[in-house]
XYZ file of C-alpha atoms in Angstrom:
684
model
C 40.460 -66.287 20.419
C 40.811 -62.538 21.006
C 44.263 -62.537 19.396
C 42.931 -64.368 16.315
C 40.063 -61.898 16.066
C 42.411 -58.907 16.250
C 44.680 -60.465 13.610
C 41.702 -60.953 11.294
C 40.579 -57.353 11.789
C 44.061 -55.957 11.135
C 44.447 -58.167 8.079
C 41.207 -56.884 6.530
C 41.969 -53.271 7.485
C 45.333 -53.483 5.726
C 43.660 -54.971 2.666
C 41.091 -52.182 2.551
C 43.768 -49.504 2.970
C 45.783 -50.988 0.083
C 42.665 -51.094 -2.064
C 41.749 -47.479 -1.240
C 45.253 -46.247 -1.984
C 45.524 -48.282 -5.204
C 48.585 -49.900 -3.724
C 50.959 -51.367 -6.313
C 51.643 -54.299 -3.981
C 51.512 -57.797 -5.525
C 48.338 -58.452 -3.559
C 46.605 -55.497 -5.209
C 45.387 -57.388 -8.264
C 44.193 -60.242 -6.052
C 42.208 -57.834 -3.884
C 40.692 -56.259 -7.020
C 39.701 -59.686 -8.324
C 38.120 -60.584 -4.985
C 36.240 -57.292 -4.858
C 34.945 -57.835 -8.390
C 33.785 -61.350 -7.549
C 32.106 -60.187 -4.354
C 30.358 -57.457 -6.341
C 29.033 -60.053 -8.781
C 27.755 -62.191 -5.907
C 25.939 -59.253 -4.358
C 24.464 -58.275 -7.732
C 23.173 -61.825 -8.184
C 21.581 -61.676 -4.751
C 19.800 -58.478 -5.745
C 18.595 -60.163 -8.923
C 17.369 -63.159 -6.917
C 15.601 -60.870 -4.467
C 13.768 -59.082 -7.262
C 12.832 -62.332 -9.018
C 11.578 -63.831 -5.769
C 9.545 -60.720 -5.030
C 8.120 -60.839 -8.540
C 7.206 -64.502 -8.033
C 5.516 -63.569 -4.773
C 3.444 -60.956 -6.584
C 2.565 -63.446 -9.325
C 1.589 -66.022 -6.729
C -0.690 -63.536 -4.970
C -2.250 -62.637 -8.319
C -2.749 -66.324 -9.056
C -4.319 -66.843 -5.645
C -6.708 -63.901 -6.113
C -7.644 -65.063 -9.610
C -8.231 -68.583 -8.368
C -10.311 -67.393 -5.433
C -12.516 -65.351 -7.817
C -12.699 -68.356 -10.150
C -13.899 -70.521 -7.268
C -16.551 -67.948 -6.403
C -17.755 -67.945 -10.000
C -17.622 -71.708 -10.083
C -19.807 -71.789 -7.001
C -22.178 -69.370 -8.801
C -22.323 -71.790 -11.712
C -23.150 -74.581 -9.286
C -25.943 -72.400 -7.823
C -27.368 -71.834 -11.331
C -27.243 -75.572 -11.883
C -29.214 -76.092 -8.697
C -31.794 -73.565 -9.848
C -32.179 -75.474 -13.119
C -33.007 -78.604 -11.192
C -35.754 -76.755 -9.345
C -37.496 -75.434 -12.521
C -39.623 -78.570 -12.735
C -41.544 -77.412 -9.716
C -42.708 -74.223 -11.523
C -45.591 -73.738 -13.911
C -44.939 -74.032 -17.671
C -45.113 -70.321 -18.390
C -42.870 -69.277 -15.534
C -40.531 -72.209 -16.075
C -39.993 -71.271 -19.712
C -39.246 -67.684 -18.838
C -36.834 -68.586 -16.030
C -35.169 -71.363 -18.019
C -34.259 -69.017 -20.870
C -32.691 -66.521 -18.490
C -30.797 -69.200 -16.533
C -29.500 -70.831 -19.690
C -28.106 -67.531 -20.910
C -26.435 -66.854 -17.556
C -25.123 -70.394 -17.278
C -23.762 -70.445 -20.824
C -22.056 -67.100 -20.315
C -20.603 -68.187 -16.967
C -19.402 -71.546 -18.229
C -17.689 -69.842 -21.154
C -15.993 -67.494 -18.713
C -15.000 -70.396 -16.449
C -13.530 -72.246 -19.391
C -11.474 -69.251 -20.461
C -10.480 -68.476 -16.877
C -9.447 -72.099 -16.247
C -7.069 -71.853 -19.188
C -5.814 -68.525 -17.847
C -5.274 -70.054 -14.399
C -3.429 -72.982 -15.909
C -1.208 -70.615 -17.866
C -0.552 -68.584 -14.705
C 0.462 -71.787 -12.956
C 2.762 -72.851 -15.786
C 4.315 -69.399 -16.020
C 4.919 -69.324 -12.262
C 6.429 -72.820 -12.294
C 8.727 -71.865 -15.175
C 9.740 -68.717 -13.292
C 10.575 -70.852 -10.271
C 12.617 -73.167 -12.488
C 14.714 -70.216 -13.650
C 14.993 -68.936 -10.083
C 16.228 -72.313 -8.847
C 18.778 -72.488 -11.656
C 20.142 -69.109 -10.626
C 19.967 -70.107 -6.950
C 21.895 -73.305 -7.591
C 24.518 -71.383 -9.561
C 24.856 -68.791 -6.799
C 25.059 -71.506 -4.161
C 27.739 -73.312 -6.140
C 29.752 -70.088 -6.323
C 29.504 -69.571 -2.570
C 29.870 -73.151 -1.330
C 32.129 -74.711 -3.955
C 34.277 -71.644 -4.601
C 34.265 -69.167 -1.733
C 33.757 -71.594 1.161
C 36.184 -74.139 -0.290
C 38.749 -71.355 -0.730
C 38.232 -70.355 2.903
C 38.798 -73.957 3.961
C 41.942 -74.070 1.823
C 43.199 -70.875 3.456
C 42.435 -72.439 6.814
C 44.485 -75.481 5.824
C 47.433 -73.366 4.656
C 47.188 -71.320 7.853
C 48.101 -74.584 9.582
C 51.408 -74.347 7.705
C 51.890 -70.725 8.706
C 49.987 -69.086 5.861
C 48.033 -65.843 6.317
C 44.889 -65.966 8.480
C 41.949 -67.587 6.742
C 39.791 -64.565 7.541
C 36.500 -64.332 9.345
C 33.370 -66.151 8.322
C 31.182 -63.067 8.611
C 30.908 -62.379 4.872
C 30.349 -66.045 4.080
C 27.700 -66.286 6.781
C 25.923 -63.232 5.375
C 25.869 -64.831 1.932
C 24.731 -68.203 3.257
C 21.974 -66.563 5.290
C 20.792 -64.700 2.193
C 20.782 -67.992 0.314
C 18.816 -69.665 3.104
C 16.294 -66.841 3.175
C 15.727 -66.808 -0.588
C 15.638 -70.610 -0.801
C 13.109 -70.800 2.016
C 10.940 -68.091 0.435
C 10.912 -69.949 -2.875
C 10.213 -73.242 -1.129
C 7.219 -71.712 0.620
C 6.003 -70.259 -2.694
C 6.251 -73.659 -4.381
C 4.368 -75.307 -1.508
C 1.644 -72.620 -1.699
C 1.390 -73.178 -5.452
C 0.979 -76.917 -4.787
C -1.744 -76.145 -2.268
C -3.572 -73.985 -4.834
C -3.410 -76.850 -7.329
C -4.855 -79.210 -4.730
C -7.654 -76.735 -4.007
C -8.570 -76.486 -7.674
C -7.271 -79.394 -9.751
C -6.949 -78.524 -13.419
C -5.536 -81.203 -15.744
C -2.112 -80.284 -17.106
C 1.660 -80.532 -16.586
C 1.798 -78.204 -13.558
C 1.492 -80.866 -10.861
C 4.507 -82.732 -12.209
C 6.466 -79.498 -12.580
C 5.714 -78.478 -8.990
C 6.645 -81.913 -7.660
C 9.992 -81.674 -9.440
C 10.514 -78.123 -8.158
C 9.771 -79.238 -4.613
C 12.380 -81.989 -4.838
C 14.940 -79.609 -6.336
C 14.448 -76.910 -3.704
C 14.711 -79.520 -0.937
C 17.998 -80.760 -2.414
C 19.291 -77.184 -2.589
C 18.484 -76.378 1.025
C 19.841 -79.741 2.159
C 23.147 -79.030 0.392
C 23.254 -75.577 1.958
C 22.661 -76.803 5.503
C 25.073 -79.741 5.348
C 27.818 -77.708 3.653
C 27.621 -74.807 6.101
C 28.190 -77.035 9.138
C 31.910 -76.299 9.345
C 34.863 -76.292 11.733
C 35.677 -72.692 12.538
C 38.630 -73.543 14.791
C 40.436 -76.729 13.883
C 41.775 -79.084 16.566
C 45.590 -79.262 16.696
C 46.885 -81.361 13.830
C 49.600 -82.873 15.988
C 47.530 -84.320 18.792
C 49.168 -85.676 21.925
C 47.277 -88.158 24.049
C 46.266 -87.132 27.563
C 46.548 -83.456 26.569
C 43.705 -80.939 26.570
C 42.702 -79.468 23.212
C 39.902 -77.335 21.793
C 37.838 -76.929 18.621
C 34.840 -74.900 17.446
C 32.134 -75.904 14.969
C 29.633 -73.478 13.480
C 26.442 -73.596 11.440
C 26.444 -70.605 9.116
C 22.679 -70.706 8.508
C 21.632 -71.653 12.039
C 20.304 -68.243 13.017
C 18.351 -67.649 9.824
C 16.670 -71.077 9.959
C 15.926 -70.733 13.700
C 17.820 -73.920 14.520
C 18.734 -72.363 17.876
C 15.095 -72.540 18.989
C 15.815 -76.198 19.759
C 19.620 -76.167 20.318
C 21.235 -79.255 18.790
C 24.051 -81.232 20.396
C 27.309 -81.928 18.565
C 29.411 -85.034 19.173
C 33.130 -85.414 18.378
C 34.731 -88.761 17.531
C 38.204 -89.664 16.294
C 38.258 -91.978 13.284
C 40.968 -93.422 11.072
C 41.732 -92.605 7.462
C 40.024 -95.820 6.328
C 36.925 -95.044 8.390
C 36.808 -91.546 6.887
C 36.900 -93.047 3.384
C 34.052 -95.413 4.235
C 32.047 -92.539 5.726
C 32.256 -90.466 2.538
C 31.189 -93.502 0.511
C 28.148 -93.885 2.823
C 29.443 -97.292 3.834
C 28.434 -98.537 7.259
C 31.196 -98.163 9.847
C 28.967 -99.457 12.679
C 29.664 -96.248 14.623
C 33.242 -97.360 15.145
C 35.889 -94.991 16.441
C 39.654 -95.208 16.664
C 39.974 -93.834 20.148
C 38.252 -92.292 23.114
C 37.816 -88.535 23.492
C 36.812 -87.098 26.841
C 34.333 -84.183 26.965
C 33.325 -84.890 23.372
C 29.732 -83.582 23.469
C 28.696 -79.938 23.319
C 25.423 -78.044 22.795
C 25.385 -75.357 20.117
C 24.865 -71.839 21.473
C 23.341 -68.856 19.700
C 25.095 -65.510 20.146
C 22.524 -62.792 19.621
C 25.061 -59.991 19.093
C 26.906 -61.746 16.263
C 24.086 -63.953 15.003
C 26.320 -67.037 15.140
C 25.323 -70.556 16.136
C 28.356 -72.529 17.280
C 29.623 -75.203 19.659
C 32.861 -74.565 21.548
C 34.688 -77.720 22.636
C 37.084 -76.291 25.222
C 38.295 -79.277 27.238
C 38.561 -82.291 24.978
C 41.287 -84.828 25.658
C 42.290 -87.920 23.703
C 42.385 -90.664 26.321
C 43.517 -93.482 24.062
C 44.123 -94.249 20.395
C 43.700 -97.421 18.382
C 46.181 -97.667 15.537
C 45.718 -99.654 12.358
C 48.222 -101.927 10.680
C 50.859 -99.791 8.975
C 51.977 -100.209 5.386
C 55.606 -100.901 4.500
C 57.992 -98.289 5.852
C 55.198 -96.109 7.251
C 55.813 -94.986 10.831
C 53.256 -94.094 13.492
C 53.886 -90.409 12.780
C 52.710 -90.921 9.185
C 49.339 -92.373 10.215
C 46.498 -89.882 9.804
C 43.284 -89.613 11.777
C 40.472 -87.060 11.768
C 37.958 -85.705 14.248
C 34.383 -86.336 13.083
C 31.824 -83.795 14.302
C 28.172 -84.789 13.838
C 24.764 -83.476 14.840
C 21.073 -83.645 13.979
C 18.505 -80.856 13.872
C 15.267 -79.857 12.213
C 14.060 -76.713 10.461
C 10.634 -75.350 9.701
C 8.933 -76.897 12.731
C 10.321 -80.415 12.137
C 9.391 -80.053 8.487
C 12.893 -81.059 7.432
C 15.345 -83.077 9.558
C 19.056 -82.956 8.760
C 21.912 -85.182 9.904
C 25.100 -83.187 9.451
C 28.724 -84.326 9.622
C 32.055 -82.664 9.028
C 35.649 -83.880 9.218
C 38.577 -81.983 10.656
C 41.853 -81.579 8.858
C 43.956 -84.729 9.271
C 45.597 -85.126 12.661
C 48.640 -87.164 13.653
C 48.459 -88.686 17.119
C 51.611 -88.819 19.238
C 52.255 -90.113 22.741
C 55.585 -88.367 23.378
C 57.101 -84.996 22.521
C 59.969 -86.697 20.679
C 57.488 -87.654 17.934
C 56.438 -84.051 17.317
C 59.104 -83.368 14.691
C 58.116 -86.205 12.350
C 54.403 -85.692 12.977
C 54.756 -82.044 11.945
C 56.380 -83.170 8.694
C 53.349 -85.340 7.883
C 50.987 -82.442 8.606
C 53.079 -79.975 6.588
C 53.125 -82.235 3.520
C 49.383 -82.907 3.757
C 48.384 -79.268 4.257
C 50.614 -78.063 1.450
C 49.785 -80.615 -1.224
C 46.221 -81.798 -0.527
C 44.006 -81.450 -3.591
C 40.351 -80.297 -3.479
C 37.798 -83.084 -3.327
C 40.387 -85.718 -2.545
C 39.723 -89.126 -1.026
C 40.765 -88.907 2.652
C 43.647 -88.227 3.024
C 45.423 -88.841 -0.259
C 48.392 -86.649 -1.149
C 50.916 -86.988 -3.964
C 54.012 -88.956 -3.083
C 56.130 -86.607 -5.207
C 55.925 -82.848 -5.752
C 57.901 -80.272 -7.684
C 60.776 -78.661 -5.791
C 59.331 -75.111 -6.253
C 56.116 -76.305 -4.580
C 58.074 -77.565 -1.589
C 60.061 -74.315 -1.498
C 56.833 -72.357 -1.147
C 55.658 -74.598 1.701
C 59.014 -74.430 3.508
C 59.201 -70.658 3.207
C 55.657 -70.273 4.535
C 56.408 -72.535 7.499
C 59.771 -70.881 8.142
C 58.392 -67.338 8.354
C 55.559 -68.434 10.618
C 57.709 -70.476 12.994
C 60.463 -67.883 13.267
C 57.829 -65.107 13.263
C 59.851 -63.109 10.805
C 59.195 -61.236 7.601
C 62.665 -62.315 6.489
C 61.949 -65.501 4.612
C 64.113 -67.836 2.575
C 66.052 -66.125 -0.200
C 66.927 -67.557 -3.581
C 70.402 -68.360 -2.242
C 68.906 -70.114 0.780
C 66.718 -72.262 -1.460
C 69.706 -73.183 -3.624
C 71.546 -74.311 -0.488
C 68.562 -76.416 0.585
C 68.314 -77.973 -2.876
C 72.006 -78.834 -2.806
C 71.549 -80.420 0.596
C 68.448 -82.401 -0.342
C 69.587 -83.588 -3.771
C 73.296 -83.887 -2.901
C 73.957 -81.547 -5.820
C 76.583 -78.913 -6.603
C 74.546 -76.716 -8.959
C 74.222 -73.160 -7.677
C 71.400 -72.141 -10.052
C 67.873 -72.349 -8.692
C 66.511 -72.784 -12.216
C 68.296 -76.130 -12.445
C 65.926 -77.498 -9.809
C 62.680 -76.058 -11.223
C 61.570 -79.356 -12.750
C 63.100 -81.608 -10.094
C 60.681 -83.655 -8.024
C 60.933 -84.389 -4.320
C 59.439 -87.534 -2.848
C 58.049 -87.913 0.641
C 60.818 -90.411 1.354
C 63.473 -87.848 0.441
C 61.727 -85.275 2.588
C 61.375 -87.184 5.840
C 61.946 -90.905 5.552
C 65.440 -91.361 4.162
C 68.487 -89.892 5.900
C 70.600 -87.334 4.075
C 73.797 -88.765 2.553
C 76.360 -89.414 5.274
C 74.036 -88.234 8.054
C 71.755 -89.880 10.583
C 68.836 -87.491 10.094
C 66.387 -86.528 7.366
C 66.160 -83.265 5.449
C 63.084 -82.168 7.383
C 64.638 -82.993 10.754
C 67.599 -80.757 9.909
C 65.377 -77.935 8.630
C 63.068 -78.162 11.629
C 66.104 -77.966 13.918
C 67.115 -74.701 12.225
C 63.651 -73.233 12.801
C 63.658 -74.386 16.412
C 66.959 -72.746 17.369
C 66.022 -69.543 15.533
C 62.604 -69.406 17.162
C 63.871 -69.993 20.691
C 67.140 -68.063 20.782
C 68.163 -66.316 17.560
C 65.058 -64.619 16.147
C 66.258 -60.996 16.648
C 69.638 -61.787 15.092
C 67.980 -63.423 12.079
C 65.697 -60.421 11.647
C 68.731 -58.103 11.881
C 70.376 -60.009 9.031
C 73.272 -60.981 11.299
C 72.920 -64.705 10.557
C 73.854 -65.851 7.077
C 72.792 -69.353 8.036
C 72.330 -71.368 4.879
C 75.923 -71.820 3.684
C 78.216 -74.797 3.991
C 81.762 -74.768 5.304
C 83.485 -74.359 1.950
C 81.105 -71.591 0.902
C 81.847 -69.806 4.165
C 85.587 -69.935 3.430
C 85.025 -68.643 -0.095
C 83.047 -65.704 1.296
C 85.677 -64.873 3.914
C 88.831 -65.332 1.864
C 89.086 -61.709 0.693
C 87.899 -60.196 3.953
C 90.143 -58.705 6.653
C 91.168 -60.779 9.658
C 88.496 -60.881 12.330
C 85.615 -61.086 9.837
C 83.167 -63.826 10.793
C 79.824 -65.255 9.781
C 77.214 -67.433 11.422
C 76.018 -70.528 9.607
C 73.848 -73.501 10.415
C 75.756 -76.663 11.193
C 75.767 -79.448 8.626
C 76.571 -82.059 11.227
C 74.292 -81.259 14.146
C 70.543 -80.698 14.136
C 69.702 -77.239 15.422
C 73.354 -76.235 15.605
C 74.877 -72.922 14.568
C 78.593 -72.328 14.202
C 80.945 -69.369 13.871
C 83.344 -69.321 10.932
C 85.980 -66.573 10.885
C 89.149 -65.566 9.156
C 92.409 -65.147 11.050
C 95.492 -65.742 9.008
C 98.184 -67.367 11.109
C 101.084 -69.684 10.519
C 98.781 -72.601 11.259
C 95.649 -71.836 9.255
C 93.504 -69.089 7.739
C 89.946 -70.191 8.588
C 88.565 -71.210 11.958
C 85.290 -72.890 12.906
C 83.807 -73.329 16.352
C 82.018 -76.498 17.266
C 78.279 -75.804 16.786
C 76.210 -74.216 19.519
C 72.756 -75.661 20.200
C 69.672 -74.680 22.149
C 71.250 -76.198 25.245
C 74.243 -73.873 24.942
C 72.144 -70.756 24.372
C 70.040 -71.510 27.443
C 73.272 -71.024 29.426
C 74.767 -68.070 27.581
C 73.307 -66.139 24.661
C 74.854 -65.880 21.221
C 75.423 -62.130 21.601
C 77.302 -62.593 24.887
C 79.391 -65.422 23.444
C 80.362 -63.241 20.486
C 81.077 -60.331 22.821
C 83.541 -62.510 24.743
C 85.595 -63.171 21.598
C 87.390 -59.871 21.002
C 89.215 -61.143 17.914
C 85.844 -61.386 16.110
C 85.581 -57.846 14.738
C 83.324 -57.686 11.676
C 80.059 -59.445 10.905
C 80.159 -60.529 7.269
C 80.409 -58.666 5.014
C 81.756 -55.629 6.881
C 79.516 -54.609 9.791
C 81.235 -53.878 13.116
C 80.310 -56.611 15.570
C 79.391 -54.301 18.439
C 77.175 -52.245 16.157
C 75.154 -55.363 15.407
C 75.184 -57.215 18.737
C 75.897 -54.715 21.538
C 72.209 -54.015 22.184
C 71.796 -57.700 23.075
C 74.803 -57.932 25.450
C 74.014 -58.777 29.061
C 75.260 -55.978 31.360
C 78.279 -57.114 33.384
C 79.708 -55.836 36.658
C 82.751 -53.602 36.404
C 85.992 -55.066 37.689
C 86.179 -52.263 40.255
C 82.756 -53.209 41.581
C 82.983 -56.358 43.675
C 80.248 -58.924 43.226
C 77.855 -58.968 46.125
C 77.746 -62.178 48.102
C 74.388 -63.934 48.365
C 74.001 -66.158 51.421
C 77.748 -66.144 51.744
C 78.378 -67.124 48.116
C 79.963 -64.988 45.418
C 78.235 -65.351 42.068
C 80.626 -66.371 39.266
C 80.510 -65.014 35.738
C 80.555 -67.224 32.675
C 82.740 -66.239 29.770
C 83.250 -67.779 26.342
C 86.872 -68.808 25.782
C 88.619 -70.452 22.851
C 91.888 -72.039 24.079
C 93.830 -71.454 20.873
C 93.099 -67.721 21.147
C 93.951 -67.232 24.825
C 97.509 -66.577 25.973
C 98.935 -67.956 29.201
C 98.149 -64.632 30.893
C 94.521 -64.882 29.855
C 94.629 -62.262 27.089
C 92.668 -62.991 23.971
C 95.284 -63.617 21.329
C 96.397 -66.543 19.240
C 98.896 -68.561 21.146
C 99.147 -71.128 23.909
C 96.015 -72.943 24.887
C 94.422 -72.723 28.300
C 91.443 -74.430 29.838
C 87.970 -73.055 29.205
C 85.599 -71.846 31.906
C 82.431 -73.523 33.099
C 80.410 -72.495 30.036
C 79.881 -75.156 27.392
C 83.154 -75.081 25.544
C 83.075 -75.131 21.769
C 86.197 -76.698 20.356
C 87.888 -75.438 17.231
C 87.219 -77.760 14.331
C 90.142 -78.793 12.179
C 90.083 -77.887 8.472
C 91.053 -80.182 5.640
C 93.495 -77.621 4.182
C 94.589 -75.678 7.256
C 95.432 -78.217 9.951
C 96.486 -76.677 13.243
C 98.932 -79.463 13.935
C 100.242 -80.356 10.525
C 102.778 -82.809 11.866
C 100.102 -84.753 13.738
C 96.750 -84.610 11.942
C 93.669 -85.292 13.995
C 92.292 -88.652 12.848
C 89.199 -88.347 14.984
C 87.733 -85.623 12.760
C 86.085 -86.339 9.444
C 86.936 -84.401 6.249
C 84.295 -81.818 7.183
C 86.053 -81.124 10.461
C 83.406 -82.849 12.572
C 83.781 -85.770 14.940
C 83.589 -89.207 13.364
C 81.935 -91.537 15.862
C 83.445 -94.744 14.457
C 86.984 -93.353 14.526
C 86.439 -92.008 18.010
C 85.367 -95.435 19.239
C 88.439 -96.985 17.581
C 90.692 -94.575 19.455
C 88.892 -95.314 22.713
C 89.334 -99.059 22.250
C 93.006 -98.522 21.451
C 93.557 -96.489 24.607
C 91.750 -99.127 26.650
C 94.023 -101.799 25.202
C 97.150 -99.790 26.068
C 95.985 -99.326 29.639
C 95.599 -103.072 30.042
C 99.172 -103.812 28.993
C 101.767 -104.435 31.771
C 103.867 -101.352 32.464
C 107.522 -101.345 31.480
C 109.798 -102.158 34.423
C 111.712 -98.908 34.091
C 108.581 -97.041 35.182
C 108.007 -99.277 38.232
C 109.445 -97.721 41.428
C 112.114 -99.881 43.097
C 111.308 -101.086 46.545
C 113.220 -99.440 49.370
C 115.745 -101.790 50.749
């Protein structure tokens, strides 16, 4: 939580510095637009504050006028009572008093009539002012809830794909609290106006107007409260059973409405996509769930220093999951669930009671780590291409290739934790791989669509894995073992074998490049140029995470002295020497530990090691105990031209079917009876 907070602070500080310096960065115009919009919101709040204060003054004036009217009305009633008592007086006195009372009564009744009309007009004017205030309030609330808050939620969703931090909720909470305060003030004014009308009924349209205003203001505050019950920290979107996870929900107006005076409890439940649809349609789901979550109840806590009301679920665990019937080719890692958070609380001394609910971003439930790869693909596609206001959890089955490029680049930079993203050339390579195309122009793919099936359901041509599985393997090996080399620009990566040869053909011997394997998920191979009588280009069998956990890439490259330049022309040691593991000098004997001498692992390529052990092209020797990459044969530069290797496919990789054929053939030969000339004769 502290790390996220620091990231948010740094992000906003950088934005403010760019704004102050009039930075020409691409984000500059976006920051200016945001600042302008925030300025408009604050100006509207000031306008609402002034209007509300003016309404308060008008209401007080109305109340004072009405109170004086009631006093005068009571005076008129007193005069009426005096009239009824005149019959008890003598004729002379009665006549004198009657004339005086009639004059007073006529004058007072005329005043009451005029004042009643004035009061009615005051009431109408105040009601009309409240109508205008509520229109402006609703517009302001729409801007904050339907624009700003929805944008924050969208940023939160993209942050799940590696996008920039969604930012703090502090500004949004300030706005929502201002809304709550102004709405509540206007609601109280409307209720006081209703009370004044009940005290002194005057026929007219005001009662109906106030009733309508009361309903409108209640709808506005209800929308505010239910919309500001949000998930501040989402649960993990790939959710493994029997594994602890956390989430945080927050009520942005809780402090201002004093909800914390009677702290509400929040309950978390996992529901299916179909149950989520029924919930939004207000259809009865009979409180069904699709699984059991442990530690799924939490009381909201008020933090005085920050003014936040939130519930922190720290130790939830999904004990079991109930899956629905899947459609067609859909796998378990394509099935989406969501965590439903719900609570109930009252405001204004139980004046209004709210039942609030909010859904998490879709989650994919897995039971084993091997499902993580495909589950992540489902989450990535949903986060990237979900549309606002969608039915849970509908996403397009096809998207434009540039849209997918943006999502892949965002995920790549976040996973590898690098500012070096995917270049135009990298994206062309990926397009060629996905569409089985030869076009090298990115523009040719601008209108091409990619389906979900192409992305992570159908295998790539000639391979036993999907496009996403291959791409995820690249990110995994970079993240775990090769991040500094990628950031240094030492790994070219996204080129195929033929492209590597084309890049190396005019380079001096000993020039090499590192590229991601086409044949093995998460593999990286070395391609280098060394012109010999046998061939010009050489390729090592791909290294994987397993290999790098034994010996690092830098050390493996350091072992191969005939690799001299990193493509295009950087000296190898200049690029990799800072990552070499220090080795003992030959003159310094290795110290024995418990009687054992520790061996050293060294990368060796047989074809480049002489019989004496020197690194040079020549006779092959065995390799040491390190995983031993074999040299892959090339279609045009076979090492043994007179005896081509039939076990390798045209790409120079092992063909499993051919390998099994060879194995069966060898087994058959071993079963045959041996020729008699090879059988030793018995000693006589």
